[in-house]
């Protein structure tokens, strides 16, 4: 049996459903293939931030472009965007513990201001006023005003429904092989397509030999409802030092308010871990770090902890574009902890490349061809 589509999207996480919706909005016949829960993989396991980042110019370009697309998307879809997606325009405060980190606050402020991103420098008193439950003695922070928090699984499911309303088809099957001309499913069905888009996160690396994508394990915990305890997403500026350090296990303070009044607490990074089980020692490190910044967190009731694996690349930029050795197979993976933010921008860049149109931002930094890779497929 053969079904025909203009594009097949493998993976129904936030990146895959965003790609499907963008392609469907441009008039293509789209099929989405996934044998799991929509938005149930890394999308459900991560923190739901839509945030601008500045580790590099390409990272800034993609996160800012994507963030603006999210805001335009939300405004355009206001009447249909589900309340359950918990859109919360809380902003992010990068917390500076000392004068060295305040120098980074000023650098980030200058960087963002020069590029039109609204930010405010907070001194110690203003930081306390903004977030009374932070410990005293912190030097200040940087408020990035247009950052948003959402509940990603609902957003992904909604994107899938919107693409189906435009004629897309969802196939709940496992893809076991692919080629330039389509995909073969576990039940023997062959789906023919003009293009195949791999948006399967860490699984993409198992379908290509030598692909520059590695899993990064992270722990998170969510609390009971404590409205008002936390007002903004908080990230320690030490997070940047940790992210730039050697590829060992690390933790950093990152906390998000949710529209429900709950608080999501992170975060950790583990490279080389393969067991998805929650590790008590690592979770304890995460919570101790959180209490160093917000001592009151220790009095809150946690209700669930979990882990997830995020697809990372050596240069911390995603792979968006043609898979090496293929004409019509595309990669949309390697977003690490920024997949929610960059889903909208990734979808635009993928659609632009498939349709041969110019993109709003340069695509070269994200092309998979920047890494050597083999055309040989790995076992599905």
mmCIF file of C-alpha atoms in Angstrom:
data_model
loop_
_atom_site.group_PDB
_atom_site.id
_atom_site.type_symbol
_atom_site.label_atom_id
_atom_site.label_comp_id
_atom_site.label_asym_id
_atom_site.label_seq_id
_atom_site.Cartn_x
_atom_site.Cartn_y
_atom_site.Cartn_z
ATOM 1 C CA UNK A 1 0.000 0.000 0.000
ATOM 2 C CA UNK A 2 1.328 3.469 -0.908
ATOM 3 C CA UNK A 3 0.000 6.843 0.204
ATOM 4 C CA UNK A 4 1.264 10.057 -1.362
ATOM 5 C CA UNK A 5 2.087 13.390 0.301
ATOM 6 C CA UNK A 6 4.131 16.448 -0.538
ATOM 7 C CA UNK A 7 5.904 16.170 2.808
ATOM 8 C CA UNK A 8 6.144 13.594 5.577
ATOM 9 C CA UNK A 9 7.093 14.832 9.057
ATOM 10 C CA UNK A 10 8.538 12.180 11.355
ATOM 11 C CA UNK A 11 7.889 13.149 14.963
ATOM 12 C CA UNK A 12 4.873 14.779 16.602
ATOM 13 C CA UNK A 13 6.677 16.852 19.201
ATOM 14 C CA UNK A 14 6.616 20.642 19.200
ATOM 15 C CA UNK A 15 9.147 20.909 16.348
ATOM 16 C CA UNK A 16 7.435 18.302 14.184
ATOM 17 C CA UNK A 17 3.940 19.687 14.654
ATOM 18 C CA UNK A 18 5.181 23.230 14.023
ATOM 19 C CA UNK A 19 6.775 22.041 10.765
ATOM 20 C CA UNK A 20 3.590 20.234 9.767
ATOM 21 C CA UNK A 21 1.454 23.297 10.458
ATOM 22 C CA UNK A 22 3.756 25.656 8.573
ATOM 23 C CA UNK A 23 3.879 23.357 5.535
ATOM 24 C CA UNK A 24 0.113 22.872 5.589
ATOM 25 C CA UNK A 25 -0.433 26.631 5.818
ATOM 26 C CA UNK A 26 1.668 26.966 2.666
ATOM 27 C CA UNK A 27 -0.608 24.579 0.802
ATOM 28 C CA UNK A 28 1.375 21.327 0.936
ATOM 29 C CA UNK A 29 -0.169 17.915 1.526
ATOM 30 C CA UNK A 30 1.376 16.822 4.817
ATOM 31 C CA UNK A 31 1.514 13.526 6.692
ATOM 32 C CA UNK A 32 2.764 13.390 10.293
ATOM 33 C CA UNK A 33 4.078 10.033 11.517
ATOM 34 C CA UNK A 34 4.600 9.119 15.175
ATOM 35 C CA UNK A 35 3.773 6.018 17.192
ATOM 36 C CA UNK A 36 3.761 7.815 20.535
ATOM 37 C CA UNK A 37 1.763 10.464 22.352
ATOM 38 C CA UNK A 38 1.624 13.803 20.559
ATOM 39 C CA UNK A 39 3.994 16.137 22.386
ATOM 40 C CA UNK A 40 4.897 13.316 24.744
ATOM 41 C CA UNK A 41 8.673 13.016 24.271
ATOM 42 C CA UNK A 42 11.230 15.745 24.865
ATOM 43 C CA UNK A 43 8.411 18.282 24.387
ATOM 44 C CA UNK A 44 6.698 17.089 27.558
ATOM 45 C CA UNK A 45 9.959 16.570 29.428
ATOM 46 C CA UNK A 46 11.362 20.089 29.049
ATOM 47 C CA UNK A 47 10.761 23.541 30.470
ATOM 48 C CA UNK A 48 8.281 25.502 28.407
ATOM 49 C CA UNK A 49 10.182 28.715 27.847
ATOM 50 C CA UNK A 50 9.979 30.928 24.780
ATOM 51 C CA UNK A 51 13.139 32.873 25.389
ATOM 52 C CA UNK A 52 15.792 34.836 23.572
ATOM 53 C CA UNK A 53 19.400 33.665 24.001
ATOM 54 C CA UNK A 54 22.756 35.167 23.094
ATOM 55 C CA UNK A 55 25.451 32.512 23.361
ATOM 56 C CA UNK A 56 26.242 33.309 19.714
ATOM 57 C CA UNK A 57 24.881 35.506 16.949
ATOM 58 C CA UNK A 58 23.200 32.539 15.179
ATOM 59 C CA UNK A 59 21.605 31.410 18.444
ATOM 60 C CA UNK A 60 20.308 34.922 19.043
ATOM 61 C CA UNK A 61 19.012 35.232 15.467
ATOM 62 C CA UNK A 62 17.027 31.984 15.658
ATOM 63 C CA UNK A 63 15.662 32.459 19.177
ATOM 64 C CA UNK A 64 14.623 36.075 18.585
ATOM 65 C CA UNK A 65 13.074 35.288 15.201
ATOM 66 C CA UNK A 66 11.222 32.347 16.724
ATOM 67 C CA UNK A 67 10.068 34.357 19.736
ATOM 68 C CA UNK A 68 8.629 37.053 17.479
ATOM 69 C CA UNK A 69 6.880 34.359 15.437
ATOM 70 C CA UNK A 70 5.375 32.928 18.642
ATOM 71 C CA UNK A 71 4.053 36.366 19.658
ATOM 72 C CA UNK A 72 2.602 36.990 16.184
ATOM 73 C CA UNK A 73 1.217 33.459 16.134
ATOM 74 C CA UNK A 74 -0.483 33.924 19.502
ATOM 75 C CA UNK A 75 -1.960 37.272 18.470
ATOM 76 C CA UNK A 76 -3.174 35.893 15.145
ATOM 77 C CA UNK A 77 -4.658 32.800 16.792
ATOM 78 C CA UNK A 78 -5.902 34.526 19.954
ATOM 79 C CA UNK A 79 -9.442 33.209 19.671
ATOM 80 C CA UNK A 80 -8.285 29.651 18.989
ATOM 81 C CA UNK A 81 -5.091 29.279 21.026
ATOM 82 C CA UNK A 82 -6.055 26.941 23.884
ATOM 83 C CA UNK A 83 -6.132 28.247 27.438
ATOM 84 C CA UNK A 84 -4.726 24.886 28.490
ATOM 85 C CA UNK A 85 -1.462 25.829 26.749
ATOM 86 C CA UNK A 86 -1.011 28.243 29.694
ATOM 87 C CA UNK A 87 0.545 31.171 27.834
ATOM 88 C CA UNK A 88 2.207 33.205 30.612
ATOM 89 C CA UNK A 89 4.091 36.392 29.576
ATOM 90 C CA UNK A 90 6.134 36.484 32.778
ATOM 91 C CA UNK A 91 9.504 37.545 31.379
ATOM 92 C CA UNK A 92 12.857 36.138 32.473
ATOM 93 C CA UNK A 93 15.186 37.530 35.131
ATOM 94 C CA UNK A 94 18.817 36.524 34.760
ATOM 95 C CA UNK A 95 20.001 36.676 38.371
ATOM 96 C CA UNK A 96 23.440 38.093 39.127
ATOM 97 C CA UNK A 97 24.957 36.828 42.362
ATOM 98 C CA UNK A 98 27.976 39.152 42.450
ATOM 99 C CA UNK A 99 29.700 41.986 40.637
ATOM 100 C CA UNK A 100 31.328 39.655 38.127
ATOM 101 C CA UNK A 101 27.896 38.405 37.103
ATOM 102 C CA UNK A 102 26.523 41.951 37.069
ATOM 103 C CA UNK A 103 29.159 42.748 34.450
ATOM 104 C CA UNK A 104 27.514 40.008 32.387
ATOM 105 C CA UNK A 105 24.123 41.615 33.072
ATOM 106 C CA UNK A 106 25.388 44.865 31.579
ATOM 107 C CA UNK A 107 26.904 43.052 28.600
ATOM 108 C CA UNK A 108 23.659 41.218 27.890
ATOM 109 C CA UNK A 109 21.670 44.423 28.285
ATOM 110 C CA UNK A 110 23.862 46.214 25.740
ATOM 111 C CA UNK A 111 23.705 43.237 23.362
ATOM 112 C CA UNK A 112 19.924 42.983 23.510
ATOM 113 C CA UNK A 113 19.309 46.726 23.408
ATOM 114 C CA UNK A 114 21.383 47.056 20.241
ATOM 115 C CA UNK A 115 19.136 44.435 18.637
ATOM 116 C CA UNK A 116 15.773 45.770 19.753
ATOM 117 C CA UNK A 117 15.056 43.379 22.630
ATOM 118 C CA UNK A 118 13.416 45.151 25.619
ATOM 119 C CA UNK A 119 15.363 44.584 28.842
ATOM 120 C CA UNK A 120 15.760 46.248 32.244
ATOM 121 C CA UNK A 121 18.746 46.180 34.566
ATOM 122 C CA UNK A 122 17.655 45.555 38.157
ATOM 123 C CA UNK A 123 19.774 46.511 41.148
ATOM 124 C CA UNK A 124 19.634 44.534 44.388
ATOM 125 C CA UNK A 125 16.610 46.425 45.754
ATOM 126 C CA UNK A 126 14.699 46.185 42.482
ATOM 127 C CA UNK A 127 15.447 42.458 42.280
ATOM 128 C CA UNK A 128 14.034 41.964 45.775
ATOM 129 C CA UNK A 129 10.935 43.952 44.868
ATOM 130 C CA UNK A 130 10.448 41.910 41.692
ATOM 131 C CA UNK A 131 11.006 38.544 43.445
ATOM 132 C CA UNK A 132 10.642 38.817 47.244
ATOM 133 C CA UNK A 133 11.395 35.119 47.806
ATOM 134 C CA UNK A 134 14.918 35.372 46.435
ATOM 135 C CA UNK A 135 17.591 35.397 49.138
ATOM 136 C CA UNK A 136 19.025 38.734 50.165
ATOM 137 C CA UNK A 137 22.530 39.682 49.140
ATOM 138 C CA UNK A 138 22.181 39.037 45.417
ATOM 139 C CA UNK A 139 23.689 41.802 43.299
ATOM 140 C CA UNK A 140 20.846 42.316 40.811
ATOM 141 C CA UNK A 141 19.641 40.966 37.506
ATOM 142 C CA UNK A 142 18.443 41.508 33.971
ATOM 143 C CA UNK A 143 14.735 41.381 33.139
ATOM 144 C CA UNK A 144 14.073 40.213 29.576
ATOM 145 C CA UNK A 145 10.532 41.426 29.180
ATOM 146 C CA UNK A 146 9.156 39.511 26.184
ATOM 147 C CA UNK A 147 10.043 35.987 27.344
ATOM 148 C CA UNK A 148 7.060 33.677 27.818
ATOM 149 C CA UNK A 149 6.303 30.342 29.498
ATOM 150 C CA UNK A 150 3.833 27.837 28.035
ATOM 151 C CA UNK A 151 2.745 24.233 28.594
ATOM 152 C CA UNK A 152 4.312 22.593 25.506
ATOM 153 C CA UNK A 153 2.378 19.285 25.135
ATOM 154 C CA UNK A 154 -0.913 21.142 24.734
ATOM 155 C CA UNK A 155 0.644 23.565 22.251
ATOM 156 C CA UNK A 156 1.985 20.651 20.183
ATOM 157 C CA UNK A 157 -1.377 18.871 20.184
ATOM 158 C CA UNK A 158 -3.073 22.105 19.151
ATOM 159 C CA UNK A 159 -0.611 22.598 16.280
ATOM 160 C CA UNK A 160 -1.391 19.087 15.084
ATOM 161 C CA UNK A 161 -5.134 19.790 15.154
ATOM 162 C CA UNK A 162 -4.608 23.025 13.238
ATOM 163 C CA UNK A 163 -2.573 21.235 10.568
ATOM 164 C CA UNK A 164 -5.249 18.526 10.294
ATOM 165 C CA UNK A 165 -7.860 21.237 9.789
ATOM 166 C CA UNK A 166 -5.786 22.337 6.797
ATOM 167 C CA UNK A 167 -5.761 18.817 5.345
ATOM 168 C CA UNK A 168 -2.777 17.176 7.041
ATOM 169 C CA UNK A 169 -2.979 13.505 8.044
ATOM 170 C CA UNK A 170 -1.678 11.974 11.255
ATOM 171 C CA UNK A 171 -0.476 8.361 11.060
ATOM 172 C CA UNK A 172 0.104 6.641 14.393
ATOM 173 C CA UNK A 173 2.771 4.221 13.247
ATOM 174 C CA UNK A 174 6.489 3.648 13.637
ATOM 175 C CA UNK A 175 8.729 4.531 10.709
ATOM 176 C CA UNK A 176 11.352 1.809 10.183
ATOM 177 C CA UNK A 177 13.075 3.074 7.019
ATOM 178 C CA UNK A 178 13.217 6.176 4.855
ATOM 179 C CA UNK A 179 14.615 7.370 1.558
ATOM 180 C CA UNK A 180 14.425 10.402 -0.704
ATOM 181 C CA UNK A 181 11.096 9.180 -2.025
ATOM 182 C CA UNK A 182 9.282 8.383 1.201
ATOM 183 C CA UNK A 183 8.992 6.297 4.355
ATOM 184 C CA UNK A 184 8.277 2.652 5.165
ATOM 185 C CA UNK A 185 6.165 1.966 8.252
ATOM 186 C CA UNK A 186 6.220 -0.961 10.673
ATOM 187 C CA UNK A 187 2.967 -2.350 9.239
ATOM 188 C CA UNK A 188 4.492 -2.550 5.749
ATOM 189 C CA UNK A 189 2.885 0.603 4.392
ATOM 190 C CA UNK A 190 5.032 2.746 2.114
ATOM 191 C CA UNK A 191 4.322 6.467 2.259
ATOM 192 C CA UNK A 192 5.582 8.272 -0.811
ATOM 193 C CA UNK A 193 6.501 11.932 -0.456
ATOM 194 C CA UNK A 194 8.357 14.745 -2.123
ATOM 195 C CA UNK A 195 10.193 15.520 1.145
ATOM 196 C CA UNK A 196 10.814 13.775 4.458
ATOM 197 C CA UNK A 197 11.497 15.853 7.593
ATOM 198 C CA UNK A 198 13.139 14.191 10.606
ATOM 199 C CA UNK A 199 11.922 15.970 13.750
ATOM 200 C CA UNK A 200 12.521 13.101 16.145
ATOM 201 C CA UNK A 201 14.985 14.665 18.574
ATOM 202 C CA UNK A 202 17.581 12.256 19.919
ATOM 203 C CA UNK A 203 16.068 9.409 17.886
ATOM 204 C CA UNK A 204 17.279 11.105 14.707
ATOM 205 C CA UNK A 205 20.837 10.123 15.580
ATOM 206 C CA UNK A 206 19.783 6.455 15.584
ATOM 207 C CA UNK A 207 18.514 6.783 12.025
ATOM 208 C CA UNK A 208 21.694 8.339 10.603
ATOM 209 C CA UNK A 209 25.253 7.155 11.027
ATOM 210 C CA UNK A 210 27.718 9.667 12.500
ATOM 211 C CA UNK A 211 25.135 12.408 12.985
ATOM 212 C CA UNK A 212 26.417 15.165 15.291
ATOM 213 C CA UNK A 213 23.551 14.797 17.803
ATOM 214 C CA UNK A 214 23.924 13.483 21.333
ATOM 215 C CA UNK A 215 21.366 13.020 24.125
ATOM 216 C CA UNK A 216 21.563 15.274 27.154
ATOM 217 C CA UNK A 217 19.643 14.105 30.213
ATOM 218 C CA UNK A 218 17.902 16.616 32.441
ATOM 219 C CA UNK A 219 15.919 16.456 35.701
ATOM 220 C CA UNK A 220 12.899 18.613 36.569
ATOM 221 C CA UNK A 221 10.448 18.837 39.467
ATOM 222 C CA UNK A 222 7.057 20.528 39.687
ATOM 223 C CA UNK A 223 5.356 21.661 42.896
ATOM 224 C CA UNK A 224 1.855 22.039 44.191
ATOM 225 C CA UNK A 225 0.114 25.369 43.507
ATOM 226 C CA UNK A 226 1.639 28.392 45.256
ATOM 227 C CA UNK A 227 0.243 31.455 43.458
ATOM 228 C CA UNK A 228 2.494 34.492 43.803
ATOM 229 C CA UNK A 229 5.523 32.682 45.200
ATOM 230 C CA UNK A 230 7.331 33.168 41.882
ATOM 231 C CA UNK A 231 6.496 35.926 39.383
ATOM 232 C CA UNK A 232 9.120 35.588 36.634
ATOM 233 C CA UNK A 233 11.181 32.836 35.132
ATOM 234 C CA UNK A 234 14.466 32.949 37.056
ATOM 235 C CA UNK A 235 17.806 31.762 35.715
ATOM 236 C CA UNK A 236 21.135 32.130 37.478
ATOM 237 C CA UNK A 237 23.866 33.699 35.396
ATOM 238 C CA UNK A 238 26.054 30.862 36.639
ATOM 239 C CA UNK A 239 23.936 28.760 34.248
ATOM 240 C CA UNK A 240 26.023 30.197 31.425
ATOM 241 C CA UNK A 241 29.262 29.204 33.152
ATOM 242 C CA UNK A 242 27.918 25.700 33.709
ATOM 243 C CA UNK A 243 26.747 25.367 30.118
ATOM 244 C CA UNK A 244 30.179 26.349 28.836
ATOM 245 C CA UNK A 245 32.042 23.972 31.119
ATOM 246 C CA UNK A 246 33.353 20.505 30.343
ATOM 247 C CA UNK A 247 30.812 17.893 29.382
ATOM 248 C CA UNK A 248 30.340 16.567 32.888
ATOM 249 C CA UNK A 249 27.275 16.463 35.115
ATOM 250 C CA UNK A 250 26.157 19.910 36.259
ATOM 251 C CA UNK A 251 23.235 21.725 37.847
ATOM 252 C CA UNK A 252 22.039 25.324 37.738
ATOM 253 C CA UNK A 253 19.121 27.245 39.233
ATOM 254 C CA UNK A 254 16.213 27.696 36.824
ATOM 255 C CA UNK A 255 12.641 28.132 38.052
ATOM 256 C CA UNK A 256 9.452 28.911 36.155
ATOM 257 C CA UNK A 257 6.045 30.055 37.349
ATOM 258 C CA UNK A 258 3.167 28.285 35.654
ATOM 259 C CA UNK A 259 -0.252 29.720 34.916
ATOM 260 C CA UNK A 260 -1.643 27.113 37.319
ATOM 261 C CA UNK A 261 0.339 28.615 40.224
ATOM 262 C CA UNK A 262 2.743 25.677 40.220
ATOM 263 C CA UNK A 263 6.513 26.099 40.046
ATOM 264 C CA UNK A 264 8.764 24.136 37.725
ATOM 265 C CA UNK A 265 12.273 23.700 39.135
ATOM 266 C CA UNK A 266 15.445 22.772 37.284
ATOM 267 C CA UNK A 267 17.876 22.124 35.969
ATOM 268 C CA UNK A 268 20.568 19.536 35.357
ATOM 269 C CA UNK A 269 22.731 18.363 32.469
ATOM 270 C CA UNK A 270 24.144 14.888 32.071
ATOM 271 C CA UNK A 271 25.995 13.717 28.978
ATOM 272 C CA UNK A 272 26.451 10.019 28.376
ATOM 273 C CA UNK A 273 23.518 8.993 30.607
ATOM 274 C CA UNK A 274 21.197 6.409 29.058
ATOM 275 C CA UNK A 275 18.878 5.471 31.935
ATOM 276 C CA UNK A 276 15.738 7.626 32.035
ATOM 277 C CA UNK A 277 15.113 6.954 35.736
ATOM 278 C CA UNK A 278 15.060 9.869 38.162
ATOM 279 C CA UNK A 279 18.340 9.842 40.088
ATOM 280 C CA UNK A 280 17.824 10.858 43.706
ATOM 281 C CA UNK A 281 21.331 12.273 44.064
ATOM 282 C CA UNK A 282 21.038 14.447 40.956
ATOM 283 C CA UNK A 283 17.555 15.668 41.897
ATOM 284 C CA UNK A 284 18.848 16.545 45.380
ATOM 285 C CA UNK A 285 21.621 18.620 43.773
ATOM 286 C CA UNK A 286 19.047 20.480 41.685
ATOM 287 C CA UNK A 287 16.917 21.272 44.724
ATOM 288 C CA UNK A 288 19.875 22.318 46.876
ATOM 289 C CA UNK A 289 20.956 24.721 44.159
ATOM 290 C CA UNK A 290 17.425 26.133 43.919
ATOM 291 C CA UNK A 291 17.331 26.689 47.700
ATOM 292 C CA UNK A 292 20.604 28.614 47.550
ATOM 293 C CA UNK A 293 18.716 31.233 45.561
ATOM 294 C CA UNK A 294 15.203 30.807 46.984
ATOM 295 C CA UNK A 295 15.413 29.275 50.482
ATOM 296 C CA UNK A 296 11.622 29.027 50.703
ATOM 297 C CA UNK A 297 11.568 26.409 47.974
ATOM 298 C CA UNK A 298 12.530 23.909 50.636
ATOM 299 C CA UNK A 299 9.130 24.428 52.277
ATOM 300 C CA UNK A 300 7.133 23.737 49.113
ATOM 301 C CA UNK A 301 5.505 20.424 48.269
ATOM 302 C CA UNK A 302 6.824 18.753 45.147
ATOM 303 C CA UNK A 303 4.337 16.488 43.396
ATOM 304 C CA UNK A 304 6.285 15.005 40.477
ATOM 305 C CA UNK A 305 9.841 14.688 39.205
ATOM 306 C CA UNK A 306 10.925 13.398 35.816
ATOM 307 C CA UNK A 307 13.758 13.301 33.321
ATOM 308 C CA UNK A 308 14.072 13.859 29.602
ATOM 309 C CA UNK A 309 16.689 13.579 26.881
ATOM 310 C CA UNK A 310 17.358 16.630 24.722
ATOM 311 C CA UNK A 311 19.155 16.424 21.409
ATOM 312 C CA UNK A 312 22.360 18.466 21.616
ATOM 313 C CA UNK A 313 25.043 19.400 19.087
ATOM 314 C CA UNK A 314 28.688 20.402 19.661
ATOM 315 C CA UNK A 315 28.119 24.072 18.737
ATOM 316 C CA UNK A 316 24.745 24.338 20.557
ATOM 317 C CA UNK A 317 22.923 25.126 17.295
ATOM 318 C CA UNK A 318 20.250 22.887 15.793
ATOM 319 C CA UNK A 319 20.441 20.964 12.532
ATOM 320 C CA UNK A 320 17.901 22.524 10.173
ATOM 321 C CA UNK A 321 18.103 21.601 6.520
ATOM 322 C CA UNK A 322 18.995 18.835 4.067
ATOM 323 C CA UNK A 323 20.484 15.679 5.536
ATOM 324 C CA UNK A 324 23.976 15.089 4.113
ATOM 325 C CA UNK A 325 23.835 12.706 1.169
ATOM 326 C CA UNK A 326 20.130 13.197 0.457
ATOM 327 C CA UNK A 327 18.222 15.460 -1.919
ATOM 328 C CA UNK A 328 14.837 15.588 -0.238
ATOM 329 C CA UNK A 329 15.410 14.414 3.349
ATOM 330 C CA UNK A 330 15.610 17.220 5.917
ATOM 331 C CA UNK A 331 16.694 17.390 9.548
ATOM 332 C CA UNK A 332 14.962 19.460 12.223
ATOM 333 C CA UNK A 333 16.732 18.342 15.383
ATOM 334 C CA UNK A 334 19.522 19.214 17.827
ATOM 335 C CA UNK A 335 17.643 22.021 19.593
ATOM 336 C CA UNK A 336 18.740 20.879 23.066
ATOM 337 C CA UNK A 337 16.833 22.979 25.652
ATOM 338 C CA UNK A 338 15.502 25.488 23.121
ATOM 339 C CA UNK A 339 13.167 23.315 21.075
ATOM 340 C CA UNK A 340 10.031 24.994 22.404
ATOM 341 C CA UNK A 341 11.367 28.458 21.639
ATOM 342 C CA UNK A 342 12.743 27.647 18.201
ATOM 343 C CA UNK A 343 9.976 25.376 16.918
ATOM 344 C CA UNK A 344 8.310 28.226 15.019
ATOM 345 C CA UNK A 345 11.534 29.508 13.461
ATOM 346 C CA UNK A 346 12.652 25.983 12.570
ATOM 347 C CA UNK A 347 9.349 25.368 10.808
ATOM 348 C CA UNK A 348 9.764 28.528 8.732
ATOM 349 C CA UNK A 349 13.340 27.652 7.753
ATOM 350 C CA UNK A 350 12.382 24.101 6.777
ATOM 351 C CA UNK A 351 9.429 25.281 4.685
ATOM 352 C CA UNK A 352 11.554 27.948 2.998
ATOM 353 C CA UNK A 353 14.160 25.375 1.985
ATOM 354 C CA UNK A 354 11.623 22.861 0.706
ATOM 355 C CA UNK A 355 9.881 25.524 -1.357
ATOM 356 C CA UNK A 356 13.095 27.202 -2.495
ATOM 357 C CA UNK A 357 12.331 30.563 -0.908
ATOM 358 C CA UNK A 358 14.568 33.055 0.860
ATOM 359 C CA UNK A 359 14.452 32.991 4.655
ATOM 360 C CA UNK A 360 14.098 35.924 7.034
ATOM 361 C CA UNK A 361 17.395 35.011 8.741
ATOM 362 C CA UNK A 362 20.562 33.417 7.297
ATOM 363 C CA UNK A 363 20.227 29.623 7.270
ATOM 364 C CA UNK A 364 23.899 28.693 6.866
ATOM 365 C CA UNK A 365 24.713 28.409 10.621
ATOM 366 C CA UNK A 366 22.049 25.701 11.068
ATOM 367 C CA UNK A 367 22.658 23.570 7.976
ATOM 368 C CA UNK A 368 23.567 19.954 8.819
ATOM 369 C CA UNK A 369 26.308 20.078 6.174
ATOM 370 C CA UNK A 370 28.491 22.013 8.646
ATOM 371 C CA UNK A 371 29.270 18.613 10.207
ATOM 372 C CA UNK A 372 30.692 15.634 8.296
ATOM 373 C CA UNK A 373 28.185 12.798 8.213
ATOM 374 C CA UNK A 374 27.572 9.523 6.467
ATOM 375 C CA UNK A 375 24.668 8.786 4.148
ATOM 376 C CA UNK A 376 24.560 5.254 5.526
ATOM 377 C CA UNK A 377 21.451 4.717 7.614
ATOM 378 C CA UNK A 378 21.759 3.370 11.121
ATOM 379 C CA UNK A 379 19.318 0.647 12.249
ATOM 380 C CA UNK A 380 15.857 2.091 12.890
#
